[in-house]
CSV table of C-alpha atoms in Angstrom, one decimal:
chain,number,residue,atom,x,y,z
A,1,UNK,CA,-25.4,4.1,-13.8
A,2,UNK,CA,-22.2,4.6,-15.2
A,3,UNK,CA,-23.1,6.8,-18.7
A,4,UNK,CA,-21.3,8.5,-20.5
A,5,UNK,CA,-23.5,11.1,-21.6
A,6,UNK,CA,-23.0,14.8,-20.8
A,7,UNK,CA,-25.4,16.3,-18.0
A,8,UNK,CA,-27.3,18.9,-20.0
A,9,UNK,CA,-28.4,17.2,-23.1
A,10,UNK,CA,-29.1,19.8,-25.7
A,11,UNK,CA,-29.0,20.3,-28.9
A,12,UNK,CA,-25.0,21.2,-29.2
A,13,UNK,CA,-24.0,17.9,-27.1
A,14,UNK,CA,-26.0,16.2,-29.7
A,15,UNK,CA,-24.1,17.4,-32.4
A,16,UNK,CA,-21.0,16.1,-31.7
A,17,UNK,CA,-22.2,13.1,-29.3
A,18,UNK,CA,-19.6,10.4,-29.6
A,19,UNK,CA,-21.1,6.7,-28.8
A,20,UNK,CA,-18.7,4.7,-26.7
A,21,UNK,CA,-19.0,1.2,-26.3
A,22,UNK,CA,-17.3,-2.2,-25.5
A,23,UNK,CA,-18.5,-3.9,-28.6
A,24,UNK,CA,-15.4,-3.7,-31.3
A,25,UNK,CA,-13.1,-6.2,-29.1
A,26,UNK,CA,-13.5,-5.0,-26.3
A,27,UNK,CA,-13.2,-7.1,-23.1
A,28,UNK,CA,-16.8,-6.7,-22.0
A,29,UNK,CA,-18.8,-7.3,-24.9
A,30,UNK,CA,-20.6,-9.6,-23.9
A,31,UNK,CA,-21.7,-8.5,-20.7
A,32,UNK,CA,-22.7,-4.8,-22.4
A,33,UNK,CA,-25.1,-6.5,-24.7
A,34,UNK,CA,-26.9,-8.5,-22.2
A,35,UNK,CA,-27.4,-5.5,-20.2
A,36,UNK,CA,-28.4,-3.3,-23.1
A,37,UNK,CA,-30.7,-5.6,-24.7
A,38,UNK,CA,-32.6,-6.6,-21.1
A,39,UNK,CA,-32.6,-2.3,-20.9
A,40,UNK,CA,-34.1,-2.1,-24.1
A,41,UNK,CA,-36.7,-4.9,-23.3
A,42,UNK,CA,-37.9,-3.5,-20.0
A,43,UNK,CA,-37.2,0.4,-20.6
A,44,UNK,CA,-35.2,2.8,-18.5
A,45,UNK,CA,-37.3,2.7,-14.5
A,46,UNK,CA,-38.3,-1.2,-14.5
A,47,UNK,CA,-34.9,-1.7,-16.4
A,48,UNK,CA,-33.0,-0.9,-13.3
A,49,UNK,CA,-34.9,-2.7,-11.3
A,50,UNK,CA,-35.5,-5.9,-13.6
A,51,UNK,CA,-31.5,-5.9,-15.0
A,52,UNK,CA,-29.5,-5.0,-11.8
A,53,UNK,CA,-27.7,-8.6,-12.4
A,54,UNK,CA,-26.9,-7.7,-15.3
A,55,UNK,CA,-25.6,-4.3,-14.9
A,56,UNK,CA,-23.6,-6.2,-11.8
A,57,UNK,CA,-21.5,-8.6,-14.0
A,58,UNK,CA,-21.5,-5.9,-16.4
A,59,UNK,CA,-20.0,-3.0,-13.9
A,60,UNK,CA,-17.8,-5.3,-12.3
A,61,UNK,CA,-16.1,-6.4,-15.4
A,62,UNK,CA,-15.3,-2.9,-16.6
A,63,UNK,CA,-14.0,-1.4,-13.5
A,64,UNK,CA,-12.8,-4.9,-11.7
A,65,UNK,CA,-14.0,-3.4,-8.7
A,66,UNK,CA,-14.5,-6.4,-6.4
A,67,UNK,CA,-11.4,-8.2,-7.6
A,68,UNK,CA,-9.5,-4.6,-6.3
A,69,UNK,CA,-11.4,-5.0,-3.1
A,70,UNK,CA,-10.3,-8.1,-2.6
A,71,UNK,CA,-6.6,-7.6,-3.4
A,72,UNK,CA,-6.5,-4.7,-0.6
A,73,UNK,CA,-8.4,-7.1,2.1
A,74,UNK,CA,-5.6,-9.5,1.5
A,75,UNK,CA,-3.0,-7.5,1.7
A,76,UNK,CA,-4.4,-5.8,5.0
A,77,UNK,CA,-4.9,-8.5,6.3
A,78,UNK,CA,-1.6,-10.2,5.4
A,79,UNK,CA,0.1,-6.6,6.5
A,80,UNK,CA,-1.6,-6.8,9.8
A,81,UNK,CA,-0.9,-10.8,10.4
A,82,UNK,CA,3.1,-9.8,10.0
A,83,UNK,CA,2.8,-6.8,12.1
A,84,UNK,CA,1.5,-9.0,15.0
A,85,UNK,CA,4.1,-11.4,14.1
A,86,UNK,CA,2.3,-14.5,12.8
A,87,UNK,CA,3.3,-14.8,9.8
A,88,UNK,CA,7.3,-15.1,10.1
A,89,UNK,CA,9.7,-13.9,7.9
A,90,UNK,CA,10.0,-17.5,5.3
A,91,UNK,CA,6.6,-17.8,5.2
A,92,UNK,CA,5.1,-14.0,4.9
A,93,UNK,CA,4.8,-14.0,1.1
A,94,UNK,CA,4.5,-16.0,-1.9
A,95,UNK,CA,5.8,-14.4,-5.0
A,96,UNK,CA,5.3,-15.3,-8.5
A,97,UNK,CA,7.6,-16.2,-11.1
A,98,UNK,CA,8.8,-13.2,-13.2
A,99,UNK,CA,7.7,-13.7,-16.2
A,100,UNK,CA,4.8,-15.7,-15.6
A,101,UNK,CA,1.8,-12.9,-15.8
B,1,UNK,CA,84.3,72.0,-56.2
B,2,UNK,CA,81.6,69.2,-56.0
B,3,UNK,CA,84.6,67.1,-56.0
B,4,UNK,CA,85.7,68.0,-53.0
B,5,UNK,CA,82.5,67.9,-50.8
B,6,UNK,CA,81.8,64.2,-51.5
B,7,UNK,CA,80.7,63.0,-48.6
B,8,UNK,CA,79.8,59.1,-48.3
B,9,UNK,CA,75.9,58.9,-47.8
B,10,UNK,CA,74.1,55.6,-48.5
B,11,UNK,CA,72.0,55.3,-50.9
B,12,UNK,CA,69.1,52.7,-51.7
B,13,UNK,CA,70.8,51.4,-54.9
B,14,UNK,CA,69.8,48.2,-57.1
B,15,UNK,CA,71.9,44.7,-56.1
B,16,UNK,CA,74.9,44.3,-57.9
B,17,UNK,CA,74.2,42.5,-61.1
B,18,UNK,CA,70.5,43.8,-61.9
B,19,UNK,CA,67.2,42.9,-60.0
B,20,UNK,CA,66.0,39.5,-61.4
B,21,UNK,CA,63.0,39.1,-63.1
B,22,UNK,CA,59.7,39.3,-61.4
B,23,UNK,CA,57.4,36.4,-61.7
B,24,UNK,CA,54.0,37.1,-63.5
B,25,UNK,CA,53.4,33.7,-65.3
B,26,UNK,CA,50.7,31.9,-63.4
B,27,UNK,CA,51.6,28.5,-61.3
B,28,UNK,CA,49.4,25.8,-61.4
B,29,UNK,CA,49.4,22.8,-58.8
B,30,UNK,CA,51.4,20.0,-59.6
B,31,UNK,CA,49.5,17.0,-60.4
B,32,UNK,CA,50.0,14.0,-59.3
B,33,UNK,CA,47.4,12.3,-60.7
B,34,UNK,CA,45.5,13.0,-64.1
B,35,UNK,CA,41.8,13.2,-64.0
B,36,UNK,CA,41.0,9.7,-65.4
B,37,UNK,CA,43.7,7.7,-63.4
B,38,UNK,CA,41.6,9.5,-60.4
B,39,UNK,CA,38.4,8.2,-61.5
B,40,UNK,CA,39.7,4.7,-62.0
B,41,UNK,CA,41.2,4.3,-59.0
B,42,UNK,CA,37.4,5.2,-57.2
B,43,UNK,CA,35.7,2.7,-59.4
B,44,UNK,CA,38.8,-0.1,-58.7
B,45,UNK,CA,38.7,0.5,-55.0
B,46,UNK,CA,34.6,1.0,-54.4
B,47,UNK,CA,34.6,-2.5,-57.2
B,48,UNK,CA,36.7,-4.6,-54.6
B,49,UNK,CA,35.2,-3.3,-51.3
B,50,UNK,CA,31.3,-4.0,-53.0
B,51,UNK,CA,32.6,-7.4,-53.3
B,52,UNK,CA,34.0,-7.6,-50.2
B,53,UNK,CA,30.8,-6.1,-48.6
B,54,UNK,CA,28.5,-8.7,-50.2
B,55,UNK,CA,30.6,-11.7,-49.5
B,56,UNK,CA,29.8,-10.5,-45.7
B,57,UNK,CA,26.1,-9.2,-46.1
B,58,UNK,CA,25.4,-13.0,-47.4
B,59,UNK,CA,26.9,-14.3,-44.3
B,60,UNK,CA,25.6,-11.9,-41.9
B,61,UNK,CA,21.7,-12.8,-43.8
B,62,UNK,CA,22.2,-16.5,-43.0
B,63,UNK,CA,22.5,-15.9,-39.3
B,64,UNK,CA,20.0,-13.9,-39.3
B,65,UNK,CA,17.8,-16.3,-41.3
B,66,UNK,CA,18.7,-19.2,-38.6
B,67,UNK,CA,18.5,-16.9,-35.8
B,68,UNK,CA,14.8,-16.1,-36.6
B,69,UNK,CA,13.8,-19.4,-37.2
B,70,UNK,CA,15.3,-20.7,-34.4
B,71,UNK,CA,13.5,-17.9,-32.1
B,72,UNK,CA,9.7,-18.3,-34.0
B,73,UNK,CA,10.1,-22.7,-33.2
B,74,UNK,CA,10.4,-21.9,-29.9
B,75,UNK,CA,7.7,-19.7,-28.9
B,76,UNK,CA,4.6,-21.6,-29.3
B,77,UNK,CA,7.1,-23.8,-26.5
B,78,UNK,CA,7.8,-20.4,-24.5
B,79,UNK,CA,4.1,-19.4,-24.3
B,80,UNK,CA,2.7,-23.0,-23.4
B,81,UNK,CA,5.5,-22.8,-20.6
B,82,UNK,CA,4.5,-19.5,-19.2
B,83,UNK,CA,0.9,-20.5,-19.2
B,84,UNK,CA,1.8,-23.4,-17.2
B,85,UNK,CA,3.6,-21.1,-14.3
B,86,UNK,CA,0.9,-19.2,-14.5
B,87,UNK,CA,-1.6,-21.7,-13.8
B,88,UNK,CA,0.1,-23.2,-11.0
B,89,UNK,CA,1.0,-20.0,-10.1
B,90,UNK,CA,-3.2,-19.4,-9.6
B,91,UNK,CA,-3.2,-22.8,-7.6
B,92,UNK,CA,-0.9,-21.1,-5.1
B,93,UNK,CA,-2.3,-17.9,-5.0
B,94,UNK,CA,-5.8,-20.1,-4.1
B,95,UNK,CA,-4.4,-22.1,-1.4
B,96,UNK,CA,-2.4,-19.2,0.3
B,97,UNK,CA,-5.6,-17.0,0.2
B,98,UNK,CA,-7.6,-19.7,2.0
B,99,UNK,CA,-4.8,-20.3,4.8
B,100,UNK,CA,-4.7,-16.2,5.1
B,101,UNK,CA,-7.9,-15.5,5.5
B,102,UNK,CA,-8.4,-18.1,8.1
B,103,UNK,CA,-10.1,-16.4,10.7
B,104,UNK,CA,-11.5,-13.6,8.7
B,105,UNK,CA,-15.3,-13.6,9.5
B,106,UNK,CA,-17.5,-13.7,6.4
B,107,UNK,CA,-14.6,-14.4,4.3
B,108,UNK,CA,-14.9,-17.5,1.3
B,109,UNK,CA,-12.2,-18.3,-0.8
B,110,UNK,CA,-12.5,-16.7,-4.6
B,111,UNK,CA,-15.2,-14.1,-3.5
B,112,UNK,CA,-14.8,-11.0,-1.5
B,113,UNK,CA,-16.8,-12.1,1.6
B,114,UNK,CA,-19.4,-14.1,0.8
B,115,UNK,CA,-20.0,-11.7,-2.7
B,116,UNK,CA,-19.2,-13.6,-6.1
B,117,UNK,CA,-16.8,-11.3,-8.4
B,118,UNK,CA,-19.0,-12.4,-11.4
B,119,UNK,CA,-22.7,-13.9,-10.6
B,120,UNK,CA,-24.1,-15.1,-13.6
B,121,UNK,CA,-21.0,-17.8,-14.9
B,122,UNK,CA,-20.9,-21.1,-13.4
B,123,UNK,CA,-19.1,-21.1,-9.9
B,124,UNK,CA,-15.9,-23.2,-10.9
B,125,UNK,CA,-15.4,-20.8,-13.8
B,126,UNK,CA,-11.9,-19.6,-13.9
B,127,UNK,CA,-12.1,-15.5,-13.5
B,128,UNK,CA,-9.0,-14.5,-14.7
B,129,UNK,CA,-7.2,-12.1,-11.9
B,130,UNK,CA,-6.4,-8.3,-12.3
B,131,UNK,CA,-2.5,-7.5,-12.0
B,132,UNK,CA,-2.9,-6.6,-8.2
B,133,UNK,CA,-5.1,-9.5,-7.5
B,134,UNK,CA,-2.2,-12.3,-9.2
B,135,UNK,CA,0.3,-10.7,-7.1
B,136,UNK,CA,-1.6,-10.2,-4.1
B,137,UNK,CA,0.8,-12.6,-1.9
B,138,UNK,CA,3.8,-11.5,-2.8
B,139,UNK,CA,6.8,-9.8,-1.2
B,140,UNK,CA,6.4,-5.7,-2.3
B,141,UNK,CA,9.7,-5.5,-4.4
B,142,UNK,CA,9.1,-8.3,-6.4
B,143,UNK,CA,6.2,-6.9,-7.4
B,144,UNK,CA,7.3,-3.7,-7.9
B,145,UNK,CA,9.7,-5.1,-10.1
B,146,UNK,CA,7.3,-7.0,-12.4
B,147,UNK,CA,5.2,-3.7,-12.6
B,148,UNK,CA,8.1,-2.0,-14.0
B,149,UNK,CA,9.1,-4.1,-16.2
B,150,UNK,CA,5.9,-4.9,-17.1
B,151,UNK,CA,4.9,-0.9,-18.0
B,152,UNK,CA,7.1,0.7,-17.7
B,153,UNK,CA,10.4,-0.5,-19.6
């Protein structure tokens, strides 16, 4: 699920509990509060079930999983096509510009 | 007969013509300067170098006036620029990715086989791309190089 919260819940963890969330500028706003208010909606079992698009988009844009993924297929298979020697030496990368990211 | 026994012995006597006299008077350190003449001479000097000093401060404030102007008219011009390489840059990255991954079975262009990044937006939206994602086609040092100075320096 991704939580933050501690594994033992008791009544010391709730003292000093600390809520973390994406909603003061963060990046994922958005996404969090779609997720959370279909969770709140449908409760915690059906909520899985009902909201697993949500938590998708939501996952995916705070741990950019599948863009990683995708990077290290590329570059696997980009690695592999110059070890065979198809891709020659001119034409085995294309770099950016310095400064432009 | 003490006369006659004189024998020559030398003997610790005074100088001829008297010791002189010993000096017990203090000696104060000549003066070259009196006290005021010394604090005249720090007010002249410090007077003429302040001027001096401001007559260069004003100069070096100008520049630095025109030097800041100069830099804050050309930024909005620097950032619309390096939006534009990176755009293109994306365009690049798009086209080598689909002549890469060719022949990879399952593979579509923008997704990571067949699998949307992000589901629920529109399918021509523009998902911006992590670090390792923008420079997934290029040559390892330059990209090493951007990640340094990029985070590190």
């Amino acid at each position: 699920m991704g939580e933050l919260s501690p594994l033992f819940r008791n009544v010391f963890t709730d003292i000093t509990g600390g809520i973390v969330d994406h909603q003061q500028m963060g990046r994922c706003a958005r996404q969090e509060l779609d997720f959370r208010d279909c969770m709140e909606g449908y409760g915690w079992d059906r909520g899985l079930v009902r909201c697993k698009h949500l938590l998708e988009d939501f996952q995916e844009c705070q741990t950019n999983r599948k863009q990683f993924l995708r990077f290290v297929a590329m570059r696997r298979e980009r690695d592999r096509k110059i070890a065979c020697g198809e891709l020659s030496k001119d034409r085995a990368y294309v770099s950016p510009r310095m400064d432009s990211y | 007969m003490s006369e006659a026994c004189q024998i020559a012995r030398k003997q610790d006597l005074p100088p001829p013509g008297g010791y002189k006299p010993i000096p017990y008077l203090r000696l104060p350190a000549k003066q070259y300067f009196s006290g005021y003449s010394v604090f005249g001479i720090y007010i002249g000097v410090t007077a003429v170098a302040a001027y001096l000093y401001n007559i260069t401060a004003k100069r070096i404030q100008k520049n630095e006036i025109e030097m800041r102007s100069a830099k804050m008219a050309i930024y909005p011009m620097l950032l619309a620029e390096r939006d534009r390489e990176y755009l293109k840059q994306l365009r690049r990255n798009r086209d080598a990715e689909a002549e890469l991954m060719r022949d990879v079975p399952g593979w579509e262009v923008g997704t990571y086989y067949g699998e949307r990044v992000y589901k629920l937006v529109p399918p021509d939206t523009l998902v911006e791309p992590i670090f390792h994602e923008y420079y997934a086609h290029s040559s390892p040092t330059e990209w090493y190089r951007r990640a340094y100075h990029k985070f590190r320096c």
